mmCIF file of C-alpha atoms in Angstrom:
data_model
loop_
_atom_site.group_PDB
_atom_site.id
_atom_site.type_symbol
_atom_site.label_atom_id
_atom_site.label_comp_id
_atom_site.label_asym_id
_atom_site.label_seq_id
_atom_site.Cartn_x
_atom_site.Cartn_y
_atom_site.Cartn_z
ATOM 1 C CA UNK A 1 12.157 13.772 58.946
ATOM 2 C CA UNK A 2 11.563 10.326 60.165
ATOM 3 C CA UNK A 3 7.603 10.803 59.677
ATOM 4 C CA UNK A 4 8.321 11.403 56.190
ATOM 5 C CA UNK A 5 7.528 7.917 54.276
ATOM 6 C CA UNK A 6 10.335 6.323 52.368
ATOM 7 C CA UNK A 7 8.365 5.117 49.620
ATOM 8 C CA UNK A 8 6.874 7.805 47.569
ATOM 9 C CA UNK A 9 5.006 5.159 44.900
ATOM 10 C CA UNK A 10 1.846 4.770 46.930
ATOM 11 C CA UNK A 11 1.743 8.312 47.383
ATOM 12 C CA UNK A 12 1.819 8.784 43.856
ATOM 13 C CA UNK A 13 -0.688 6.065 43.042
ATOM 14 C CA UNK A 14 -3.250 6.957 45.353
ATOM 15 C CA UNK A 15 -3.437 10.860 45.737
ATOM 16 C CA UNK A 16 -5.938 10.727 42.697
ATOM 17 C CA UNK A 17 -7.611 13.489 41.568
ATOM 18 C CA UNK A 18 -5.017 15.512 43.189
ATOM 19 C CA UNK A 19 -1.763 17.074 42.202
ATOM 20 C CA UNK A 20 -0.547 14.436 38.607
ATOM 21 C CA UNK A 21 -3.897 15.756 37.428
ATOM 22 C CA UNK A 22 -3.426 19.322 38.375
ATOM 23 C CA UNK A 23 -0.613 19.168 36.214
ATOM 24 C CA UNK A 24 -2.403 18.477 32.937
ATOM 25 C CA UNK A 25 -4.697 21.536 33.405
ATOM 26 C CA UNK A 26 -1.874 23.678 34.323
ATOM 27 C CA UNK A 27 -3.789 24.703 37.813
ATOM 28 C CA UNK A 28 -3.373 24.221 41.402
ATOM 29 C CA UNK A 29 -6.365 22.568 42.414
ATOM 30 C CA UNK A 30 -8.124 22.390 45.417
ATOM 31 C CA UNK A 31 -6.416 20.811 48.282
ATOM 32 C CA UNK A 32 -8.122 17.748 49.987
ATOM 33 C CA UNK A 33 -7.974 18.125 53.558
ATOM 34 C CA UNK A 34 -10.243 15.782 55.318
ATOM 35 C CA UNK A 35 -8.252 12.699 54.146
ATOM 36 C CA UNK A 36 -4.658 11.488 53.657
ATOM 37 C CA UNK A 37 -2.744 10.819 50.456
ATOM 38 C CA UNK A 38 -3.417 7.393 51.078
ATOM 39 C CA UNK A 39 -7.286 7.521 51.543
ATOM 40 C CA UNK A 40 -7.037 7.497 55.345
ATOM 41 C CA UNK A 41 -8.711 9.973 57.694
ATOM 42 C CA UNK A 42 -6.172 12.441 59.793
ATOM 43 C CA UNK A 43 -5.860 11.659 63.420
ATOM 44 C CA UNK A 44 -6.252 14.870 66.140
ATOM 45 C CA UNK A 45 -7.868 18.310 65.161
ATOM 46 C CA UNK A 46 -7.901 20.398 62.244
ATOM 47 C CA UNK A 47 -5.043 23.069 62.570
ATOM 48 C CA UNK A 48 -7.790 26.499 63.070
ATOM 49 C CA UNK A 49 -4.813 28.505 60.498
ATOM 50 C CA UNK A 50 -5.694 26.098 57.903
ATOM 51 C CA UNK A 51 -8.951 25.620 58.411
ATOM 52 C CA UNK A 52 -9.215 29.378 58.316
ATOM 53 C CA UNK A 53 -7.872 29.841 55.004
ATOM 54 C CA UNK A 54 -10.067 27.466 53.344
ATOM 55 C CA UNK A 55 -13.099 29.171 55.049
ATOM 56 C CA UNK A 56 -11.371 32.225 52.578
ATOM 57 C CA UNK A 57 -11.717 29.879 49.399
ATOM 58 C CA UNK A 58 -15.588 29.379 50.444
ATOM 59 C CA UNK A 59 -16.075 33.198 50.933
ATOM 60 C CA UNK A 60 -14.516 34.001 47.731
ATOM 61 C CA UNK A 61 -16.836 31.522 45.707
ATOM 62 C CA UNK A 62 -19.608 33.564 47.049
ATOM 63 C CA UNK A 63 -18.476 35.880 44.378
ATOM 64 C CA UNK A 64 -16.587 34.689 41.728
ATOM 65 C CA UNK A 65 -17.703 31.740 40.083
ATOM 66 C CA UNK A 66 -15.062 28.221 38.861
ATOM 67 C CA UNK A 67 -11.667 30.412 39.548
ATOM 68 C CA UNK A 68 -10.702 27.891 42.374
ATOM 69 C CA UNK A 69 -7.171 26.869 41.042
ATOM 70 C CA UNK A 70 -6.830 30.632 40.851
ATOM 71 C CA UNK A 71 -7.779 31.314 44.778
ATOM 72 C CA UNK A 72 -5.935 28.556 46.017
ATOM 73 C CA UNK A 73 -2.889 29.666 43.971
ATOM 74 C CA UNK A 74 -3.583 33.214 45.276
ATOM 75 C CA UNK A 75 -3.800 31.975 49.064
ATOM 76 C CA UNK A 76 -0.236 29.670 48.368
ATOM 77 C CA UNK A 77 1.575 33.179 47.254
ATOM 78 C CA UNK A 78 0.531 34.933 50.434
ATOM 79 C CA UNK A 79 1.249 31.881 52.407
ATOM 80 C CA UNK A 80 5.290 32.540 50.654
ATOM 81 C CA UNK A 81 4.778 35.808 50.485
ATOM 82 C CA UNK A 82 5.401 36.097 47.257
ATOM 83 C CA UNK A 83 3.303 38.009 43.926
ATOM 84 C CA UNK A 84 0.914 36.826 41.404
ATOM 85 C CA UNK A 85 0.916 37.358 37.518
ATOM 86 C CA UNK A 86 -2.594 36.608 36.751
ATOM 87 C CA UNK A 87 -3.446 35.846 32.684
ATOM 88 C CA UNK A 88 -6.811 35.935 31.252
ATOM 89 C CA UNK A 89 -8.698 37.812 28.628
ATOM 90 C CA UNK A 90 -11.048 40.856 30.097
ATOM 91 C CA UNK A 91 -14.073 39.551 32.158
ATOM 92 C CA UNK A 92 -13.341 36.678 33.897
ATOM 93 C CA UNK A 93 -13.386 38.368 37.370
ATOM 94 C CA UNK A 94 -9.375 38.711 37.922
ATOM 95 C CA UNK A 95 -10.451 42.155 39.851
ATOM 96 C CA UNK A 96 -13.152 40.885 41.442
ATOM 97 C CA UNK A 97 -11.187 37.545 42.849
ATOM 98 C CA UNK A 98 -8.778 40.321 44.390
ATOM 99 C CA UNK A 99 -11.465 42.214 45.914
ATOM 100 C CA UNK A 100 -13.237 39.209 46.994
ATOM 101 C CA UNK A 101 -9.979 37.792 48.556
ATOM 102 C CA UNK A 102 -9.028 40.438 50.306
ATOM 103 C CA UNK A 103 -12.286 41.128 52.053
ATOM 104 C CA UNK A 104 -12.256 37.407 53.168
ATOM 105 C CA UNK A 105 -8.931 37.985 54.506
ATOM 106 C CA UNK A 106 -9.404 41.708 56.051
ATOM 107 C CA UNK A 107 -6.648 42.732 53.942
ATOM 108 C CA UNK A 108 -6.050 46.066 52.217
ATOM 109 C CA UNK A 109 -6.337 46.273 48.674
ATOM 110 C CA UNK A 110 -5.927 49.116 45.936
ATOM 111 C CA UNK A 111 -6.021 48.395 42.715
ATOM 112 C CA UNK A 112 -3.838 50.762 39.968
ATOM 113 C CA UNK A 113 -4.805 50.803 36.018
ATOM 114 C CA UNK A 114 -1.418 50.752 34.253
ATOM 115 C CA UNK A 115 -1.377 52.978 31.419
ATOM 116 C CA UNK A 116 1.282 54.287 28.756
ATOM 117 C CA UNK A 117 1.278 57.660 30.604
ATOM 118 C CA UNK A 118 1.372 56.237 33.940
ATOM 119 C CA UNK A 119 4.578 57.609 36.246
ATOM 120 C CA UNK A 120 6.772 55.780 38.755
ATOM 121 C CA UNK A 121 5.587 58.380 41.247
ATOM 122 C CA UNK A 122 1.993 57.602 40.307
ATOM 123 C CA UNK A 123 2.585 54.020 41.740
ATOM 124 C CA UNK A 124 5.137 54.830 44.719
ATOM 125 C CA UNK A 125 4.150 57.714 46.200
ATOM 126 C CA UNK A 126 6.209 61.129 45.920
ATOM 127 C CA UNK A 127 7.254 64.571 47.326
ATOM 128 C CA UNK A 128 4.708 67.137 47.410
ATOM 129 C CA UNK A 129 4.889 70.919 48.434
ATOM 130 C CA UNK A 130 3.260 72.017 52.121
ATOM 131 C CA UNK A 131 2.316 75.426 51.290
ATOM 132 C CA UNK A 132 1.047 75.997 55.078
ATOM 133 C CA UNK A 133 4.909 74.191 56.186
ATOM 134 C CA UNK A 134 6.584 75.616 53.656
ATOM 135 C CA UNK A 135 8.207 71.959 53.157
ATOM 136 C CA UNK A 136 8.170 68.967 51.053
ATOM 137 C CA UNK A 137 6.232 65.755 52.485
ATOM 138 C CA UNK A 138 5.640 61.828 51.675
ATOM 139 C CA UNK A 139 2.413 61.193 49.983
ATOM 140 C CA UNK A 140 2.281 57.426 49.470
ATOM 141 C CA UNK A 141 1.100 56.069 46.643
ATOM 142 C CA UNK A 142 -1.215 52.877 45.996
ATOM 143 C CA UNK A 143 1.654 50.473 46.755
ATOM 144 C CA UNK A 144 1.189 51.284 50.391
ATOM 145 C CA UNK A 145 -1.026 48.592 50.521
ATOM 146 C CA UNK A 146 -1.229 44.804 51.725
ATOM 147 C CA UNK A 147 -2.695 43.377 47.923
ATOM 148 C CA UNK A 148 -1.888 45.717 44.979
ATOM 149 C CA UNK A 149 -3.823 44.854 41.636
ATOM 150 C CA UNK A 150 -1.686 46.109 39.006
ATOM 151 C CA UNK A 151 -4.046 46.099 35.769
ATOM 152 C CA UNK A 152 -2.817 45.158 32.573
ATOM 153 C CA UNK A 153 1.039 46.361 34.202
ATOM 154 C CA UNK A 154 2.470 45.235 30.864
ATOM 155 C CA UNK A 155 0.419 48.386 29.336
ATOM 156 C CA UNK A 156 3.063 50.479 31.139
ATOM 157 C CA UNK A 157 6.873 51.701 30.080
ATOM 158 C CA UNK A 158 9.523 50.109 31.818
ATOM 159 C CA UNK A 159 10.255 52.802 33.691
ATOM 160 C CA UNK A 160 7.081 52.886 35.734
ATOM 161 C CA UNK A 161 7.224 48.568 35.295
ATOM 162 C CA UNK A 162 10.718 49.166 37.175
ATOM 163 C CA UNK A 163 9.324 51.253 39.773
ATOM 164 C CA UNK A 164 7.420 47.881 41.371
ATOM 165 C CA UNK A 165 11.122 46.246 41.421
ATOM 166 C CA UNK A 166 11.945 47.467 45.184
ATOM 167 C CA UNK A 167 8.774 47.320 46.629
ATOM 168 C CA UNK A 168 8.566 43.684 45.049
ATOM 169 C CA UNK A 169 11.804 42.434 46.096
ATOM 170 C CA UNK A 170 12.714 44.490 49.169
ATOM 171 C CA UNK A 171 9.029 45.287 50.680
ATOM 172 C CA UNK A 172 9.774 49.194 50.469
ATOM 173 C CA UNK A 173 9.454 52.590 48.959
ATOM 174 C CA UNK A 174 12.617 54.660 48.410
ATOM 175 C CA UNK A 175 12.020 58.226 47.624
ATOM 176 C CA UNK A 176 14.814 61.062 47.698
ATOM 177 C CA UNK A 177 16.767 58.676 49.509
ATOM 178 C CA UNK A 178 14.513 57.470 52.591
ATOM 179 C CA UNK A 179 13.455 54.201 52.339
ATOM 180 C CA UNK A 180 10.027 53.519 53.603
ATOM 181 C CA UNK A 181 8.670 50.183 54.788
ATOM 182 C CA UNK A 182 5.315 48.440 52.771
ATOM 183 C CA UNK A 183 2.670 46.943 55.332
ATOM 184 C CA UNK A 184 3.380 43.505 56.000
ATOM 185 C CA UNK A 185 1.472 41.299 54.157
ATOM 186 C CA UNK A 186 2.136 42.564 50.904
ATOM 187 C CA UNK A 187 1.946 40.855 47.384
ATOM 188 C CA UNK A 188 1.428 42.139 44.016
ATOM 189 C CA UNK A 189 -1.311 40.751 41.864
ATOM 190 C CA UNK A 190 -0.434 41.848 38.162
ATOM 191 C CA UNK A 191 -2.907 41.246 35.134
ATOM 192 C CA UNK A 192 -2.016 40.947 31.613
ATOM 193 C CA UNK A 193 -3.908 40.532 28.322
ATOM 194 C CA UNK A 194 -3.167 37.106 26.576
ATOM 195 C CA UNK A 195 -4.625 38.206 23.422
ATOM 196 C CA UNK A 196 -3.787 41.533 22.425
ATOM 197 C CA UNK A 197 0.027 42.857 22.678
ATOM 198 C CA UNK A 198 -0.356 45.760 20.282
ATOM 199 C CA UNK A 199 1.137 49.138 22.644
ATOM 200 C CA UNK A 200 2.341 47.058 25.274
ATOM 201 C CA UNK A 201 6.215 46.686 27.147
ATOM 202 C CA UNK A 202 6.916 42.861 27.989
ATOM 203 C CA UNK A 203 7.854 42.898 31.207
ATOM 204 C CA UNK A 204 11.829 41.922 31.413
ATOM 205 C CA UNK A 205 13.169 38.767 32.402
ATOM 206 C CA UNK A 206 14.141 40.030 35.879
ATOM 207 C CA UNK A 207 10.993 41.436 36.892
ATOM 208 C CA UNK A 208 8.769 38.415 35.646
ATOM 209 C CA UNK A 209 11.373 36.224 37.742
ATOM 210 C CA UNK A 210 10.227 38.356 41.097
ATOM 211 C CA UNK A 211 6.496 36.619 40.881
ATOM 212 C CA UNK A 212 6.173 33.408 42.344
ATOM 213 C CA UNK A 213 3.834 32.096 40.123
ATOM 214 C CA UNK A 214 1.995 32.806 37.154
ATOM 215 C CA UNK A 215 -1.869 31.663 37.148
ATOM 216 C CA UNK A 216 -3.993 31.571 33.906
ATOM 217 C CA UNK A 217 -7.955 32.123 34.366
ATOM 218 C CA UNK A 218 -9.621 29.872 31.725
ATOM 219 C CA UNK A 219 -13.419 31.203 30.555
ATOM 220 C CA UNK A 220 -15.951 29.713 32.731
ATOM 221 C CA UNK A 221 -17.327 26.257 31.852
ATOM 222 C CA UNK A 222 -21.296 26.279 30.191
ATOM 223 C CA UNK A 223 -22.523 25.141 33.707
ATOM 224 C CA UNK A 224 -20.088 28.209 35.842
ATOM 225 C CA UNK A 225 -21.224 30.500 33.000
ATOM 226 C CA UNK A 226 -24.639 29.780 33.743
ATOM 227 C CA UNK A 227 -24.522 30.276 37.511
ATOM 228 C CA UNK A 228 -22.783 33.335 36.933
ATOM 229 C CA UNK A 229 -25.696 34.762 34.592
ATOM 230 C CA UNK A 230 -28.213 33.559 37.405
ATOM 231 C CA UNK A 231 -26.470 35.998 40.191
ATOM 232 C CA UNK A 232 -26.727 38.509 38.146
ATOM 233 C CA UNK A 233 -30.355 37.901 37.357
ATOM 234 C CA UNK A 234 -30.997 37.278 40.792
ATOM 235 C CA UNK A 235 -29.667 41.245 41.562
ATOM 236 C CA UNK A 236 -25.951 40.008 41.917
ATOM 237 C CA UNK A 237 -23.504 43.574 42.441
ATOM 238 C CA UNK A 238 -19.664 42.885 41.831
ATOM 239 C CA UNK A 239 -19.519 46.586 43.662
ATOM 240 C CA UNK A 240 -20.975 45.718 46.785
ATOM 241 C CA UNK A 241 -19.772 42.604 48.169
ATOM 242 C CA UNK A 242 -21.423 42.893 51.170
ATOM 243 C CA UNK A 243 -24.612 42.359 49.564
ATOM 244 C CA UNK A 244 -23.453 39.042 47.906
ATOM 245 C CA UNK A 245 -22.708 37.585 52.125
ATOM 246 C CA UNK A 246 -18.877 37.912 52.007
ATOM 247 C CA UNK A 247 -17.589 38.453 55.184
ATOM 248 C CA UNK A 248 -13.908 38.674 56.598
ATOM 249 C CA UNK A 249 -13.174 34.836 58.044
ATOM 250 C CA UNK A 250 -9.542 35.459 58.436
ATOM 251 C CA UNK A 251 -6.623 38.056 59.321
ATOM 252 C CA UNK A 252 -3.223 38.879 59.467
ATOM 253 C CA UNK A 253 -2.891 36.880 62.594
ATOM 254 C CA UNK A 254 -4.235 33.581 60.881
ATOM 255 C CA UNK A 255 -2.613 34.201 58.030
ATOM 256 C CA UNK A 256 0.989 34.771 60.132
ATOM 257 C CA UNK A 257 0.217 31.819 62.240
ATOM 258 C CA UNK A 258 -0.053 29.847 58.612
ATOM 259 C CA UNK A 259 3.166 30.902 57.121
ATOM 260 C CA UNK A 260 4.826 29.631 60.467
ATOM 261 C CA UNK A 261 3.417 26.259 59.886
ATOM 262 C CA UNK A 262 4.470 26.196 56.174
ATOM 263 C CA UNK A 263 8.126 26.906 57.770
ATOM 264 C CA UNK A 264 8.057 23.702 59.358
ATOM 265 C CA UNK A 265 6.860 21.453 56.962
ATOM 266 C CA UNK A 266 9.469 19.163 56.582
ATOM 267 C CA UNK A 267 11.274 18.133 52.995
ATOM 268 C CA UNK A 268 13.643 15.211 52.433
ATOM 269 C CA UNK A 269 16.252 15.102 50.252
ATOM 270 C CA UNK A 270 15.182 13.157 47.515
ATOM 271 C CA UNK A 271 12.475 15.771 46.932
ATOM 272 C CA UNK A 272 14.814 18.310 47.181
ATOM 273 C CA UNK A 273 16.915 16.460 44.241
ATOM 274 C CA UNK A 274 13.997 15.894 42.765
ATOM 275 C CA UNK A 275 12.961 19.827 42.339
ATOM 276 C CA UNK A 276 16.839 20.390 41.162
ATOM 277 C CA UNK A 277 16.578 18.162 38.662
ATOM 278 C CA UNK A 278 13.272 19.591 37.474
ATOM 279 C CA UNK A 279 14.761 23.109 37.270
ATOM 280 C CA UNK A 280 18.116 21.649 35.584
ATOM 281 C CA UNK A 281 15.819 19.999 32.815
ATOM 282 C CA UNK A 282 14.663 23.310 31.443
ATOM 283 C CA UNK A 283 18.066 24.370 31.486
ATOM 284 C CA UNK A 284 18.781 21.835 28.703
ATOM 285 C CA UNK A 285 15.753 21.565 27.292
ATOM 286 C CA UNK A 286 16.291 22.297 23.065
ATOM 287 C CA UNK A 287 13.417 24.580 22.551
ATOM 288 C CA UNK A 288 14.181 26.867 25.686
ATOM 289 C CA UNK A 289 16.937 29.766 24.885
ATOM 290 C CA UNK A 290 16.365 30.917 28.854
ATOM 291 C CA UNK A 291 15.846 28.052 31.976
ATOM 292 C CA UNK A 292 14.750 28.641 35.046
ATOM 293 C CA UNK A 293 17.083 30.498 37.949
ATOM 294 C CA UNK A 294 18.313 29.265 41.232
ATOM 295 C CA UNK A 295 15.245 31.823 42.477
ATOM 296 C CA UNK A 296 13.017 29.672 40.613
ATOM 297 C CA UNK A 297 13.776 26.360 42.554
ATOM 298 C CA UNK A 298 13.786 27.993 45.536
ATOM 299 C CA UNK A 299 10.032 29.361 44.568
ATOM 300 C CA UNK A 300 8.832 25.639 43.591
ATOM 301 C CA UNK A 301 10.330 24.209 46.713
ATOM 302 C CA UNK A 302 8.422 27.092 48.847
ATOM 303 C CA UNK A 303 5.118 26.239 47.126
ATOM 304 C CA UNK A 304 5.160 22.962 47.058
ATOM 305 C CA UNK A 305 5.436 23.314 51.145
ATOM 306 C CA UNK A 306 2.406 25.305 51.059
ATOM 307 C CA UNK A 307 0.348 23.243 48.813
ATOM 308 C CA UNK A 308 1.092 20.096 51.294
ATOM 309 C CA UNK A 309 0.300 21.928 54.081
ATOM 310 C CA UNK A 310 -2.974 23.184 52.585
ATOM 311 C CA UNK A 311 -3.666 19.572 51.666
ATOM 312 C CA UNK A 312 -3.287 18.969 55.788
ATOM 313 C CA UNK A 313 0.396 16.883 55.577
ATOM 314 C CA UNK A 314 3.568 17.870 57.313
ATOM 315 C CA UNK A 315 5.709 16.869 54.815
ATOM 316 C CA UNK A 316 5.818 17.140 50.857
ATOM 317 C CA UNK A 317 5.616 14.853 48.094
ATOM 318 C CA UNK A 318 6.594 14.537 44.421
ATOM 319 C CA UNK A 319 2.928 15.542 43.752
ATOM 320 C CA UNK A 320 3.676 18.407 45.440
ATOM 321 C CA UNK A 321 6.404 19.370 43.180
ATOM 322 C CA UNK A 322 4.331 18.828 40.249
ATOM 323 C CA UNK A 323 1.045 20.396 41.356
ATOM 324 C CA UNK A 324 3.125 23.745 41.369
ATOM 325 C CA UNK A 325 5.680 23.420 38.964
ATOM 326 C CA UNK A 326 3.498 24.834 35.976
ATOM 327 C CA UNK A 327 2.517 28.286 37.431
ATOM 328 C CA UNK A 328 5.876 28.333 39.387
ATOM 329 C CA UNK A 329 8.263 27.460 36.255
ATOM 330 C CA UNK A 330 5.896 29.064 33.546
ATOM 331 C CA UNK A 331 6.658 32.429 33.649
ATOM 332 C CA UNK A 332 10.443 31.732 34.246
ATOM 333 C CA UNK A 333 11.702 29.941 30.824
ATOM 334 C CA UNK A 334 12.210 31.927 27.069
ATOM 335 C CA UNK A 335 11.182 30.124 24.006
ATOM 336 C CA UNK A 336 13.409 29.863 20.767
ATOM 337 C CA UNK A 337 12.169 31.675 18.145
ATOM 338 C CA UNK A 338 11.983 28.939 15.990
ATOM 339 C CA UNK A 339 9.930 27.504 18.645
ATOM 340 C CA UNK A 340 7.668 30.280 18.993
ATOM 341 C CA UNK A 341 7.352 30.076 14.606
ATOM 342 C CA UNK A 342 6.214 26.128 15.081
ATOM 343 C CA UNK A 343 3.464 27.208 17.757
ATOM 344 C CA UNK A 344 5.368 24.936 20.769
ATOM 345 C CA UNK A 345 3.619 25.848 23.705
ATOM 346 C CA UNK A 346 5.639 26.495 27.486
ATOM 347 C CA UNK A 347 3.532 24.131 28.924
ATOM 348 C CA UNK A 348 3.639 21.520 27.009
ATOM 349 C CA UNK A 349 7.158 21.446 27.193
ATOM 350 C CA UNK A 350 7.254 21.365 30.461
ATOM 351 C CA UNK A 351 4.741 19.136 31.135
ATOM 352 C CA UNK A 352 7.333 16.784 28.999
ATOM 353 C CA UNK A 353 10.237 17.426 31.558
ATOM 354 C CA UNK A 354 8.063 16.464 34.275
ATOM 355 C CA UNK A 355 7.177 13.262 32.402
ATOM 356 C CA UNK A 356 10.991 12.692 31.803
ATOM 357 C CA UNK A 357 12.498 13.588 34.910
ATOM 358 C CA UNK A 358 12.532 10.276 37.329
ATOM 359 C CA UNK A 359 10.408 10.536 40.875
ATOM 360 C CA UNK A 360 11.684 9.973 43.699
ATOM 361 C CA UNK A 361 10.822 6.051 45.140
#
């Protein structure tokens, strides 16, 4: 660590536009890669990993229109291989970002709509009868996949919610006692409805701890909206995205060769403190009943070392921590009911932890 700069101040002063605003509109931004937290330009060539991935973000915006916090959180959670809980009313292109990504990225994607009738076998995979064998094979179910869209999974019973729990957590598929490996990448990318809750099963505490982070996809801006309606004038198809020019610009090679380089991004130990004494805050925080887990810390200390490495620096920075600590911590902390009653909002509160909790110098 003796690259790493002792004085974390200037960083924080001078990184503008970057992660301390990011934090205020509860999004991962885009990460600024042609210059240095301190405004100077980086020396040698641009890693071809990186650079790769943000050809992805380009590719994407070929189809969905001001969801860039959204991609870039998407590309951090496959860089730490962990899954997505994506919020948003209906119509702001949550499906289409998948599809979009996972073209850019040759990936596999299959999308499942969760449903009140919906079976664990449905989503898994199950036994079915040969007739011409006379024995019982594997199909696989949707899961076998490297993204898996799980519509509205909160629409589901918790029996079919806890059928995602292995292949989340251990990257496989047991079925009458044979497990079965998932293709490698794999990440779920679960939608819910932040409006309407009538006939739906909140997920449980445990399963909502198993995604990394939670991302919230705003309505468009008047000027996005706009440029959306003029694709579609202009013969725009969400169905064919061929049509709309994007192309795969990455792999599972790039994308491996990334997650290696995220590995050695380099921490010190007052950020580490730092993110412990983050996580601790909610822990004592009076309008929380629940704070965020051990699991949790270790997910904002993985993401933070993807965000800096997206933003082209080998180490991280307090910025870092609070770039990713809304989508990371959101998801993972229970409001009091009396709380809830005086319309207190998660981020808020922690938005005032991260204005209480001292930074690293």
């Amino acid at each position: 660590m003796s690259n790493q700069p002792n004085n974390y101040t200037a960083s924080n002063n001078q990184y503008s536009g970057g992660a301390a605003q990011q934090v205020n509109d509860a999004h991962v931004g885009q990460p600024q890669v042609s210059h240095s937290p301190h405004g100077g330009q980086h020396s040698g060539t641009e890693d071809p990993a990186r650079q790769s991935l943000l050809n992805v973000r380009n590719e994407v915006g070929k189809a969905v229109v001001g969801q860039d916090p959204t991609v870039t959180g998407m590309l951090i959670a496959l860089l730490c291989g962990g899954h997505v809980l994506l919020e948003g009313v209906p119509g702001v292109a949550k499906t289409l970002l998948v599809r979009a990504l996972s073209t850019a990225l040759s990936l596999d994607t299959k999308r499942v709509q969760f449903t009140p009738d919906l079976m664990p076998g449905d989503v898994t995979g199950s036994l079915v009868y040969d007739s011409h064998s006379s024995e019982f094979t594997f199909r696989e179910g949707p899961v076998f996949t490297n993204i898996l869209l799980a519509d509205e999974i909160n629409r589901t019973p918790p029996k079919t919610q806890a059928s995602l729990l292995e292949a989340m957590e251990e990257r496989q598929v047991s079925v009458d006692g044979v497990s079965r490996p998932l293709p490698a990448p794999f990440i779920v990318a679960a939608t819910q409805n932040p409006v309407e809750y009538e006939g739906t099963y909140p997920l449980p505490e445990a399963q909502l701890d198993r995604f990394l982070l939670k991302l919230t996809m705003p309505l468009p801006g008047r000027a996005e909206e706009i440029e959306v309606i003029r694709r579609h004038a202009g013969g725009f198809d969400p169905r064919n995205l061929a049509a709309a020019g994007v192309r795969p610009v990455a792999g599972a090679v790039e994308l491996s060769n990334a997650r290696a380089a995220v590995a050695q991004v380099s921490v010190a130990p007052e950020i580490l403190a730092y993110i412990v004494d983050v996580v601790r805050a909610t822990r004592s925080a009076p309008s929380f009943q629940l704070g965020v887990s051990p699991r949790g810390a270790t997910a904002l200390l993985n993401t933070s070392k993807a965000w800096a490495w997206l933003s082209g620096r080998p180490f991280v920075t307090p910025d870092d921590v609070k770039a990713l600590s809304l989508p990371c911590l959101r998801h993972r902390v229970g409001l009091r009911p009396e709380a809830q009653m005086d319309g207190i909002q998660v981020d808020d509160i922690l938005g005032s932890i991260l204005a209480s909790v001292p930074v690293p110098r």
